[in-house]
Amino acid sequence: MKRRKFDAKQMPAKIGNELDDRFKLASPVRGLLTKVFPDHWSFLLGEIALFSFIVLLLTGTFLALFFEPSMVHVVYDGSYTPLRGIGMSKAYESTLHISFDVRGGLVIRQMHHWAALLFVASILVHMGRVFFSGAFRKPREANWVIGFILFILAFFEGLMGYSIPDDGLSGTGLRIVHGITESIPLIGSWAAHALFGGEYPGEVIVTRFYILHVLLIPGIMLALIAVHVGLVFAQKHSQWPGPGRTEHNVVGYRMFPNYVSKQGGFFMLVFAVIALMGGLFQINPIWLFGPYEASVVSSGSQPDFYVMFLDGLVRLFPSWELSGFGFTLPAVFWPAVVGMGVAFTVPLLYPFIERRFTKDKAHHNLLERPRDNPTRTAVGAMVTSIWLITTITGANDIVADKFNISLNAMTWGGRIGIVVIPVITFFITRRICLGLQQHDREVLAHGIETGIMRRDANGRFYEVHQPLTSEVDEHGHPKVLEYNGWTVPKKMNRVGALLPAVKGFFKPVELPSETPRREVEGDDRSREEIEAGRR
Amino acid sequence: MSAAHHDSSAAEPVDVTDGKLTKFDIVKEGLRRDGIEILHYEPAFPVPGTKAEKRIERFIALCFTVAGLGALGFVAVFAFWPWEYEFAELGTAESWSKWYTPMLGLTLGLALAGLGIGILTWSKKLLPVEELVQERHDGGSAQEDRIITGATLSNVVDETGIKRRPLLKRALLFGAAPLGLAAIAPLGTLITPPGDDLVTTGFSPAKNHGEPVRLMLKDGTLVRPDMVSVGGQITVFPAIPGGATNEYADSPTLLIHLRQEDADKARANAYDMYKGAMWGNYIAYSKICTHIGCPASLYEQQTNRLLCPCHQSQFLITDNAKPVFGPATRHLPQLPLAVNEDGVFYAVSDFLVPIGPAFWERG
């Protein structure tokens, strides 16, 4: 029999047919290729978290090839001469080994740490976007909850990650973890004993945190991220209001090629930023901190930024210890355990809390501009202000030092600030939202302020407004437009008063389109007026 | 909007096997069948081969070339750049190896950024500009579907007969619940009684065959009064095996040689239990902060305050090291001092109250 000629052109079709015969793929694949995604820059914040997580998995795997999570005592004999001959744990020694004696180890270690910071930071910002735009409302409450659990897991994942090198700084952090655990009423000392496997610091905590850090928590996170992204996919992304956009459709571009190419490019960019930071910016130089010794601490002992709010709370809380009947309720229990508990549960339940107040049971696929929900925005701003105050307080010794402020003044400032500032923030934010709302309505009714002053026959001065519609009501006034939930143009250049910018750096790439600039005498004058208005 | 959708759904299905259709016609038909409508679709460059298009093409090609060169550079640096660490005082290093990590980051970053910017430019500048509308189908299933699925589910429950067989229900509960307990029971291994770990330190004579424990420096040198100058302070440890290691993380102690007037003040202020705990003008306080256990080690001579750098608790050493600022509630426990016939400091007893942060049973 004559062997059929191999036809490369037919191969893709052939493979496609063979696959479809077995898996019946044609229709689902088409659905995937043409799935429509709405577009907005703020929808990419969560992607940064996803991409950093991938970088964390990659770099973490490399580190795990060399890191030894053991507290066995060894004497250092590596390349870093200042620490030679000093006793330390195996964990610290192997971290030094990665930093100095593994080819490319330091860059991977620093990328891992920078990626971790970027991961948590992008989660926070992404969460802010979802919160302030109301994207967590029905039907997306479950995804908010999953996302927030991911944040909590990221928090502990990071905390454990910077604890396991067992350097001077991370040991100080562990001591605080121990002190906080100890403060829990009734079971505190038993819980701390169980966690550390005996008296602090014991010999197992690094090993235990390590297995949680590399297996258990990332495993749960991976599963939750899959559900998180899967739900976004299944429920279809929410979108900002705009012309043609309703609660029942998605306006945007197709997954292939537009969305996927943007995602792919963006992933490379995020990865690039992490690589550059890992190579160029030093982070956590553990060799400068020395091995952990219980008697040694330095000033400026800060945790990673996302833990600083907790440290700040602990710094601010007054020395209110309760004791009686032979028992003690340590002061640190309130800010550390109760504070953390509140910080990790109230936001988790926020969609349900808000719904209890608004009694809103409708589906929401259109996002809300922050100004259109002043109370929620004010609550968000208030929480942000609390977070900022506590986070800054978490570094108040540094602030006091750099700005030459008394340390005690910083503490008192924080104590008073955390009571007063959130309340003020709430009311100011609310007023700003209402003001912005009002201004939107004003522009829709009267048009854009052009900055052109005219004087009428009576001698009265008035500003010329550019109406947003050419339709007029029965009195000949421009019609009052209805607010539709999206941006109202408030500057003349938003409605095309400016000529398009000429592209090109040294010389124009293309000559600007021939806009008839000076055709008619009257047209010419109105153009000049508008340009005068923008100067 | 919705009117446009009605138009498309009302249209007759196109016969996609018709050979006269272009590829894009078939794509459009697919979109129509999936309830997707094209609002706007135009090629980025309707006239191919313009100067502007060529320029973008060249730029993207340049990006990818940079990416390739960056990646090759990364591999080359990784393999051939001198990487072995050589220690040198800050600013004096002349070796190439100190640029190893920055070069790796730079080349890798360049490679990734080149690829990323190239792909993004391609996506934003060369792909057709498009806007499409897709119907959402959320808001739950049809009522009928819910009824059918609900009936199916509850039928499954009925078929197991668990409702009319209460004995089985209880038996199952009895069988499964202990299994849950059994699953978590092994974790019980973690729990061990804290015993007196939290209330004793390395200065307890029990750790030294009943003999009082002497004070030593980190290197093991026994501490004598002349080792601390007036107004000075040193960190001391119990002179027992491993006394200066993390095994006795609760034992680091500050030995302070007070100035005369401060020592008088400290003696006058001393709580009853601490009367006579000083030796001469020497006083010793636990270094472990009573807040959450950092070493409270920053000693401000002028004000006689000890500051814990973690949360800024401040302790007044001329007054029993009681907290005067910050979140700490308790004074730093004092170690009763004496000097033996060899002129070496020793602890008369362990700390009189538990050192470090408070806990429930502390009382």
GROMACS .gro file of N, CA and C in nm, chain A residues 92-164:
model
  219
   92TYR      N    1   1.968   2.881   5.979
   92TYR     CA    2   2.036   3.007   5.949
   92TYR      C    3   2.159   2.982   5.863
   93GLU      N    4   2.230   2.876   5.896
   93GLU     CA    5   2.351   2.846   5.818
   93GLU      C    6   2.316   2.818   5.672
   94SER      N    7   2.207   2.742   5.651
   94SER     CA    8   2.174   2.710   5.512
   94SER      C    9   2.122   2.833   5.439
   95THR      N   10   2.061   2.928   5.512
   95THR     CA   11   2.019   3.052   5.445
   95THR      C   12   2.141   3.134   5.405
   96LEU      N   13   2.243   3.135   5.491
   96LEU     CA   14   2.369   3.200   5.454
   96LEU      C   15   2.431   3.130   5.334
   97HIS      N   16   2.421   2.998   5.336
   97HIS     CA   17   2.476   2.918   5.227
   97HIS      C   18   2.409   2.957   5.095
   98ILE      N   19   2.276   2.969   5.099
   98ILE     CA   20   2.202   3.008   4.978
   98ILE      C   21   2.248   3.147   4.933
   99SER      N   22   2.271   3.236   5.030
   99SER     CA   23   2.303   3.374   4.996
   99SER      C   24   2.445   3.390   4.942
  100PHE      N   25   2.538   3.309   4.988
  100PHE     CA   26   2.679   3.332   4.952
  100PHE      C   27   2.741   3.220   4.871
  101ASP      N   28   2.697   3.098   4.894
  101ASP     CA   29   2.769   2.986   4.835
  101ASP      C   30   2.689   2.906   4.734
  102VAL      N   31   2.566   2.952   4.706
  102VAL     CA   32   2.491   2.886   4.599
  102VAL      C   33   2.490   2.983   4.482
  103ARG      N   34   2.530   2.934   4.368
  103ARG     CA   35   2.534   3.018   4.248
  103ARG      C   36   2.394   3.070   4.217
  104GLY      N   37   2.378   3.202   4.218
  104GLY     CA   38   2.247   3.261   4.190
  104GLY      C   39   2.148   3.249   4.305
  105GLY      N   40   2.194   3.198   4.418
  105GLY     CA   41   2.103   3.178   4.530
  105GLY      C   42   2.047   3.308   4.585
  106LEU      N   43   2.135   3.407   4.593
  106LEU     CA   44   2.091   3.533   4.654
  106LEU      C   45   1.983   3.600   4.570
  107VAL      N   46   2.000   3.598   4.438
  107VAL     CA   47   1.902   3.666   4.355
  107VAL      C   48   1.766   3.596   4.367
  108ILE      N   49   1.767   3.464   4.375
  108ILE     CA   50   1.641   3.391   4.390
  108ILE      C   51   1.579   3.419   4.527
  109ARG      N   52   1.664   3.422   4.629
  109ARG     CA   53   1.613   3.449   4.765
  109ARG      C   54   1.549   3.588   4.770
  110GLN      N   55   1.617   3.685   4.711
  110GLN     CA   56   1.562   3.821   4.715
  110GLN      C   57   1.438   3.834   4.629
  111MET      N   58   1.436   3.762   4.516
  111MET     CA   59   1.315   3.763   4.434
  111MET      C   60   1.199   3.704   4.511
  112HIS      N   61   1.227   3.597   4.586
  112HIS     CA   62   1.122   3.531   4.664
  112HIS      C   63   1.064   3.629   4.765
  113HIS      N   64   1.150   3.703   4.831
  113HIS     CA   65   1.101   3.796   4.935
  113HIS      C   66   1.027   3.914   4.871
  114TRP      N   67   1.084   3.970   4.763
  114TRP     CA   68   1.015   4.082   4.698
  114TRP      C   69   0.882   4.037   4.642
  115ALA      N   70   0.878   3.917   4.584
  115ALA     CA   71   0.753   3.866   4.528
  115ALA      C   72   0.649   3.851   4.638
  116ALA      N   73   0.697   3.809   4.758
  116ALA     CA   74   0.603   3.793   4.870
  116ALA      C   75   0.544   3.928   4.909
  117LEU      N   76   0.628   4.031   4.914
  117LEU     CA   77   0.576   4.163   4.949
  117LEU      C   78   0.479   4.212   4.841
  118LEU      N   79   0.517   4.190   4.716
  118LEU     CA   80   0.430   4.233   4.606
  118LEU      C   81   0.298   4.156   4.609
  119PHE      N   82   0.306   4.029   4.644
  119PHE     CA   83   0.187   3.943   4.652
  119PHE      C   84   0.087   4.002   4.751
  120VAL      N   85   0.132   4.026   4.873
  120VAL     CA   86   0.040   4.077   4.975
  120VAL      C   87  -0.006   4.218   4.938
  121ALA      N   88   0.086   4.301   4.888
  121ALA     CA   89   0.048   4.438   4.853
  121ALA      C   90  -0.058   4.439   4.744
  122SER      N   91  -0.040   4.353   4.643
  122SER     CA   92  -0.138   4.355   4.535
  122SER      C   93  -0.271   4.297   4.582
  123ILE      N   94  -0.266   4.200   4.675
  123ILE     CA   95  -0.393   4.150   4.731
  123ILE      C   96  -0.467   4.264   4.799
  124LEU      N   97  -0.393   4.344   4.878
  124LEU     CA   98  -0.457   4.454   4.950
  124LEU      C   99  -0.520   4.554   4.853
  125VAL      N  100  -0.444   4.591   4.750
  125VAL     CA  101  -0.496   4.691   4.656
  125VAL      C  102  -0.614   4.634   4.577
  126HIS      N  103  -0.601   4.509   4.537
  126HIS     CA  104  -0.709   4.442   4.465
  126HIS      C  105  -0.835   4.436   4.551
  127MET      N  106  -0.815   4.406   4.678
  127MET     CA  107  -0.927   4.400   4.772
  127MET      C  108  -0.992   4.538   4.783
  128GLY      N  109  -0.909   4.642   4.784
  128GLY     CA  110  -0.961   4.778   4.789
  128GLY      C  111  -1.046   4.807   4.665
  129ARG      N  112  -0.999   4.764   4.549
  129ARG     CA  113  -1.075   4.787   4.426
  129ARG      C  114  -1.211   4.717   4.435
  130VAL      N  115  -1.209   4.591   4.478
  130VAL     CA  116  -1.333   4.515   4.486
  130VAL      C  117  -1.427   4.579   4.587
  131PHE      N  118  -1.370   4.626   4.698
  131PHE     CA  119  -1.453   4.686   4.802
  131PHE      C  120  -1.516   4.816   4.753
  132PHE      N  121  -1.430   4.908   4.708
  132PHE     CA  122  -1.481   5.043   4.677
  132PHE      C  123  -1.570   5.046   4.553
  133SER      N  124  -1.564   4.943   4.469
  133SER     CA  125  -1.651   4.943   4.353
  133SER      C  126  -1.774   4.854   4.375
  134GLY      N  127  -1.785   4.798   4.495
  134GLY     CA  128  -1.902   4.716   4.525
  134GLY      C  129  -1.906   4.586   4.448
  135ALA      N  130  -1.791   4.536   4.405
  135ALA     CA  131  -1.789   4.413   4.325
  135ALA      C  132  -1.818   4.289   4.408
  136PHE      N  133  -1.820   4.305   4.540
  136PHE     CA  134  -1.842   4.188   4.628
  136PHE      C  135  -1.990   4.158   4.645
  137ARG      N  136  -2.077   4.243   4.587
  137ARG     CA  137  -2.220   4.223   4.612
  137ARG      C  138  -2.272   4.099   4.541
  138LYS      N  139  -2.395   4.060   4.574
  138LYS     CA  140  -2.454   3.945   4.511
  138LYS      C  141  -2.437   3.957   4.360
  139PRO      N  142  -2.397   3.857   4.288
  139PRO     CA  143  -2.377   3.717   4.328
  139PRO      C  144  -2.234   3.682   4.365
  140ARG      N  145  -2.149   3.776   4.405
  140ARG     CA  146  -2.006   3.747   4.421
  140ARG      C  147  -1.959   3.743   4.566
  141GLU      N  148  -2.052   3.727   4.662
  141GLU     CA  149  -2.011   3.727   4.803
  141GLU      C  150  -1.912   3.614   4.831
  142ALA      N  151  -1.940   3.497   4.773
  142ALA     CA  152  -1.855   3.382   4.802
  142ALA      C  153  -1.711   3.411   4.759
  143ASN      N  154  -1.695   3.478   4.646
  143ASN     CA  155  -1.561   3.503   4.598
  143ASN      C  156  -1.488   3.607   4.684
  144TRP      N  157  -1.564   3.699   4.742
  144TRP     CA  158  -1.504   3.792   4.838
  144TRP      C  159  -1.450   3.713   4.958
  145VAL      N  160  -1.533   3.623   5.008
  145VAL     CA  161  -1.492   3.544   5.125
  145VAL      C  162  -1.367   3.463   5.093
  146ILE      N  163  -1.368   3.397   4.977
  146ILE     CA  164  -1.250   3.318   4.938
  146ILE      C  165  -1.128   3.408   4.925
  147GLY      N  166  -1.147   3.522   4.861
  147GLY     CA  167  -1.036   3.615   4.844
  147GLY      C  168  -0.981   3.661   4.978
  148PHE      N  169  -1.069   3.687   5.072
  148PHE     CA  170  -1.021   3.735   5.201
  148PHE      C  171  -0.949   3.623   5.278
  149ILE      N  172  -1.001   3.501   5.265
  149ILE     CA  173  -0.929   3.389   5.327
  149ILE      C  174  -0.790   3.377   5.266
  150LEU      N  175  -0.781   3.401   5.135
  150LEU     CA  176  -0.649   3.398   5.071
  150LEU      C  177  -0.558   3.504   5.130
  151PHE      N  178  -0.615   3.621   5.160
  151PHE     CA  179  -0.534   3.726   5.223
  151PHE      C  180  -0.483   3.681   5.360
  152ILE      N  181  -0.573   3.622   5.439
  152ILE     CA  182  -0.532   3.576   5.573
  152ILE      C  183  -0.421   3.471   5.561
  153LEU      N  184  -0.440   3.379   5.466
  153LEU     CA  185  -0.339   3.275   5.446
  153LEU      C  186  -0.206   3.337   5.401
  154ALA      N  187  -0.215   3.437   5.312
  154ALA     CA  188  -0.093   3.503   5.265
  154ALA      C  189  -0.021   3.570   5.381
  155PHE      N  190  -0.098   3.627   5.471
  155PHE     CA  191  -0.042   3.693   5.590
  155PHE      C  192   0.041   3.594   5.671
  156PHE      N  193  -0.019   3.479   5.702
  156PHE     CA  194   0.054   3.382   5.784
  156PHE      C  195   0.166   3.314   5.705
  157GLU      N  196   0.140   3.294   5.577
  157GLU     CA  197   0.243   3.234   5.492
  157GLU      C  198   0.369   3.322   5.492
  158GLY      N  199   0.346   3.453   5.479
  158GLY     CA  200   0.460   3.546   5.479
  158GLY      C  201   0.528   3.550   5.614
  159LEU      N  202   0.448   3.556   5.718
  159LEU     CA  203   0.503   3.561   5.854
  159LEU      C  204   0.592   3.440   5.880
  160MET      N  205   0.543   3.322   5.840
  160MET     CA  206   0.623   3.200   5.861
  160MET      C  207   0.746   3.202   5.773
  161GLY      N  208   0.729   3.255   5.649
  161GLY     CA  209   0.841   3.259   5.556
  161GLY      C  210   0.958   3.338   5.610
  162TYR      N  211   0.929   3.454   5.669
  162TYR     CA  212   1.044   3.531   5.719
  162TYR      C  213   1.087   3.487   5.858
  163SER      N  214   1.014   3.392   5.917
  163SER     CA  215   1.055   3.339   6.047
  163SER      C  216   1.155   3.225   6.034
  164ILE      N  217   1.145   3.148   5.927
  164ILE     CA  218   1.224   3.025   5.924
  164ILE      C  219   1.374   3.041   5.899
   0.00000   0.00000   0.00000
